[in-house]
XYZ file of N, CA and C in Angstrom:
300
model
N -8.094 -12.983 21.073
C -6.599 -13.475 20.866
C -6.480 -14.641 21.219
N -5.543 -14.837 20.406
C -5.101 -16.672 20.149
C -3.753 -16.146 20.345
N -3.038 -17.082 20.869
C -1.765 -17.405 21.449
C -0.913 -17.847 20.316
N 0.462 -17.304 20.276
C 1.236 -17.840 19.414
C 2.361 -19.310 19.769
N 2.770 -20.071 18.857
C 2.414 -20.140 17.662
C 0.807 -20.281 17.278
N 0.363 -19.945 16.060
C -1.104 -19.749 15.626
C -1.006 -20.539 14.434
N -2.037 -21.502 14.274
C -1.756 -21.845 13.123
C -3.513 -21.782 12.595
N -4.453 -21.267 11.305
C -5.363 -21.053 10.693
C -5.592 -21.899 9.228
N -6.115 -22.839 8.605
C -6.169 -22.772 7.217
C -7.200 -22.185 6.714
N -7.296 -21.538 5.227
C -7.584 -21.362 4.483
C -8.386 -21.997 3.489
N -9.285 -23.091 3.390
C -9.627 -24.170 2.633
C -9.856 -23.451 1.263
N -10.524 -21.959 1.356
C -10.466 -21.581 0.103
C -9.319 -20.856 -0.521
N -8.638 -20.735 0.184
C -7.416 -19.911 -0.058
C -7.586 -18.051 -0.114
N -6.913 -17.755 -0.976
C -6.906 -16.263 -0.666
C -6.938 -15.554 -2.341
N -8.186 -14.576 -2.149
C -8.500 -14.344 -3.839
C -8.155 -12.896 -3.375
N -8.039 -12.028 -4.200
C -7.845 -10.702 -4.732
C -9.344 -10.010 -4.071
N -8.863 -9.435 -3.160
C -10.677 -8.620 -2.437
C -10.087 -9.122 -0.912
N -10.060 -10.244 -1.049
C -10.058 -11.087 0.786
C -9.057 -9.821 1.536
N -9.974 -9.652 2.849
C -9.304 -9.028 3.992
C -8.622 -9.885 4.810
N -7.738 -9.721 5.717
C -7.536 -10.483 7.123
C -6.918 -9.617 7.709
N -7.441 -9.777 9.019
C -7.149 -8.849 10.355
C -6.149 -9.986 11.233
N -4.748 -9.343 11.279
C -4.220 -10.352 12.367
C -3.827 -9.343 13.883
N -4.009 -9.865 14.473
C -3.922 -8.907 15.842
C -3.556 -9.997 16.765
N -2.845 -9.201 17.687
C -1.887 -10.028 18.803
C -0.878 -8.637 19.587
N -0.131 -9.164 20.413
C 0.515 -8.297 21.239
C 2.184 -8.857 20.971
N 2.880 -7.542 20.591
C 4.237 -7.747 20.807
C 4.936 -8.531 21.521
N 5.752 -9.602 22.053
C 6.173 -9.826 23.009
C 6.812 -8.402 23.665
N 7.069 -9.067 24.880
C 7.697 -7.803 25.733
C 9.310 -7.608 25.125
N 9.773 -8.788 25.083
C 11.353 -8.475 25.312
C 11.790 -8.963 23.492
N 10.870 -9.232 22.698
C 11.308 -9.740 21.262
C 11.743 -8.290 20.952
N 12.627 -8.789 19.841
C 13.210 -7.588 18.731
C 12.509 -7.954 17.532
N 12.146 -8.966 17.155
C 11.470 -9.573 16.132
C 10.256 -10.378 16.175
N 9.251 -10.237 15.592
C 8.265 -11.607 14.996
C 7.861 -11.641 13.891
N 7.383 -12.983 13.180
C 6.990 -12.547 11.945
C 5.403 -13.496 11.703
N 5.082 -13.320 10.781
C 3.537 -13.679 10.394
C 3.671 -14.407 8.867
N 3.309 -15.632 8.689
C 3.405 -16.204 7.452
C 2.319 -16.974 7.205
N 2.016 -16.512 5.320
C 0.939 -16.897 4.914
C 1.530 -18.054 4.147
N 1.797 -19.617 4.718
C 1.768 -20.615 3.716
C 0.980 -21.217 2.650
N 1.638 -21.605 1.667
C 0.423 -22.468 1.000
C 0.217 -23.760 0.987
N 0.743 -24.324 2.244
C 0.368 -25.491 2.404
C 0.413 -25.800 4.027
N -0.028 -27.329 4.481
C 0.703 -27.691 5.696
C 1.920 -28.175 5.831
N 2.424 -28.497 4.693
C 3.706 -29.432 4.726
C 4.492 -28.584 5.442
N 5.794 -29.479 5.623
C 7.257 -28.970 6.601
C 7.643 -27.886 5.851
N 8.335 -27.906 4.753
C 8.884 -26.987 3.634
C 7.681 -26.391 2.752
N 6.779 -25.812 3.496
C 5.405 -25.186 2.361
C 6.232 -23.535 1.840
N 6.191 -23.428 0.392
C 6.199 -21.865 0.073
C 5.507 -21.298 1.159
N 6.032 -19.709 1.177
C 5.100 -18.723 1.885
C 4.934 -17.493 0.776
N 3.567 -17.580 0.357
C 2.931 -16.484 -0.227
C 3.134 -15.097 0.563
N 3.501 -15.177 1.624
C 3.379 -13.935 2.345
C 4.841 -13.899 3.672
N 5.584 -13.128 3.783
C 6.835 -13.465 4.820
C 6.525 -11.876 5.276
N 5.430 -11.507 6.274
C 5.224 -10.268 7.366
C 6.507 -10.583 8.641
N 7.418 -9.566 8.732
C 8.605 -9.644 9.686
C 8.853 -8.718 10.086
N 8.231 -7.711 10.960
C 8.583 -6.738 11.441
C 9.559 -7.221 12.469
N 10.657 -5.718 12.441
C 12.012 -6.084 12.880
C 12.130 -4.689 13.893
N 11.699 -4.838 15.368
C 12.167 -3.665 16.376
C 13.309 -3.396 15.995
N 14.515 -4.137 16.168
C 15.867 -4.090 16.458
C 16.607 -3.118 15.607
N 15.292 -2.955 13.986
C 16.153 -2.553 12.896
C 15.016 -1.526 12.165
N 14.208 -1.263 13.442
C 12.939 -0.204 13.115
C 12.332 0.173 11.403
N 12.043 -1.437 11.003
C 11.981 -1.403 9.672
C 11.016 -2.999 9.843
N 10.036 -3.194 8.615
C 9.333 -4.691 8.634
C 9.724 -4.847 6.923
N 9.498 -6.065 7.141
C 10.440 -6.621 6.436
C 9.382 -7.852 5.137
N 8.959 -7.670 4.096
C 8.131 -8.244 3.462
C 8.814 -8.872 2.477
N 8.301 -10.503 2.286
C 9.043 -11.434 1.243
C 8.163 -12.801 1.095
N 8.593 -13.376 0.285
C 7.500 -14.719 -0.126
C 8.965 -16.107 -0.699
N 8.573 -16.963 -0.069
C 9.343 -18.137 -0.201
C 8.725 -19.211 -1.269
N 9.566 -19.242 -2.616
C 9.219 -19.585 -3.833
C 9.860 -21.165 -4.270
N 9.542 -22.161 -4.428
C 10.948 -23.187 -4.670
C 11.609 -23.259 -3.874
N 11.578 -23.192 -2.617
C 12.451 -23.014 -1.813
C 13.733 -21.882 -1.582
N 13.226 -20.851 -2.760
C 13.826 -19.571 -2.399
C 13.410 -18.565 -2.289
N 14.493 -17.930 -1.250
C 13.557 -16.424 -0.717
C 13.098 -15.678 -1.874
N 12.554 -14.488 -2.440
C 12.620 -13.793 -3.560
C 13.398 -12.200 -2.590
N 13.085 -10.991 -3.532
C 13.563 -10.148 -2.878
C 12.627 -9.214 -1.778
N 13.838 -9.009 -0.785
C 13.310 -8.504 0.548
C 12.580 -6.892 -0.098
N 11.542 -6.646 0.415
C 10.645 -5.149 0.686
C 10.975 -5.157 2.223
N 11.278 -3.392 2.209
C 11.388 -3.200 3.582
C 10.169 -1.833 3.723
N 9.623 -1.766 4.801
C 8.584 -0.607 5.060
C 9.529 0.431 5.647
N 9.321 1.773 5.884
C 9.856 2.618 6.580
C 9.259 2.928 8.129
N 9.802 3.056 8.909
C 9.443 2.824 10.210
C 8.815 1.799 10.689
N 8.414 1.939 12.248
C 8.135 0.455 12.870
C 6.966 1.040 13.768
N 5.452 0.617 13.239
C 4.217 1.157 14.291
C 3.988 -0.318 15.182
N 5.441 -0.729 16.009
C 5.189 -2.028 17.072
C 5.815 -1.905 18.015
N 5.660 -1.744 19.296
C 6.247 -2.010 20.368
C 6.185 -3.036 21.444
N 7.059 -3.296 21.391
C 7.193 -4.240 22.763
C 6.234 -4.232 23.438
N 5.733 -5.254 23.962
C 4.125 -5.427 25.428
C 3.001 -4.995 25.021
N 3.046 -4.414 23.362
C 1.900 -3.389 23.011
C 0.983 -4.453 21.729
N -0.635 -4.284 21.887
C -1.382 -4.437 20.911
C -1.101 -4.451 19.736
N -1.327 -4.984 18.599
C -1.118 -4.589 17.412
C -2.378 -5.235 16.576
N -2.706 -4.542 15.623
C -3.798 -4.987 14.426
C -3.326 -4.754 13.291
N -3.278 -5.477 11.951
C -2.559 -5.683 10.372
C -3.802 -6.138 9.924
N -4.038 -4.917 9.001
C -4.988 -5.504 8.056
C -3.975 -5.783 6.382
N -4.432 -7.166 6.240
C -3.750 -7.377 4.855
C -4.916 -7.560 3.962
N -5.019 -7.195 2.274
C -5.544 -7.261 1.663
C -4.810 -7.480 0.632
N -5.344 -8.487 0.036
C -5.003 -9.408 -0.879
C -5.715 -8.853 -2.558
N -4.274 -8.765 -3.784
C -5.095 -7.379 -4.640
C -4.136 -8.869 -5.868
N -4.376 -8.497 -7.026
C -3.715 -8.860 -8.245
C -2.409 -9.249 -8.173
N -1.668 -8.387 -7.498
C -0.331 -7.996 -7.685
C 0.349 -8.353 -6.154
N -0.202 -8.674 -5.458
C 0.125 -8.979 -3.772
C -0.712 -8.630 -3.037
N -0.050 -7.924 -2.146
C -0.875 -7.419 -0.413
C -0.683 -5.749 -0.677
N -1.338 -5.734 0.108
C -1.246 -3.943 0.508
C -1.654 -4.341 2.066
N -0.997 -3.385 3.050
C -1.396 -3.502 4.371
C -1.790 -1.640 4.609
């Protein structure tokens, strides 16, 4: 596993049907963490996906950042993450967005 923060380039981009596996360990005392799929290496890059588990709210927030503006938040019910525990998330790119 790779330590955070971690940055990986996807030179061929993301296409419908691509599956990405993200593994890590939830920081022990963290109430939140996030994974961003950024559109470029630039400082103020747009985010195709902002995946934000919030242990303090028992929810996972999904969003995107386009032209400097956050989109409408979507929230998942429940939270399958625990502080200090390993996790694995599979992201599947579709024509309409992402599935988990």
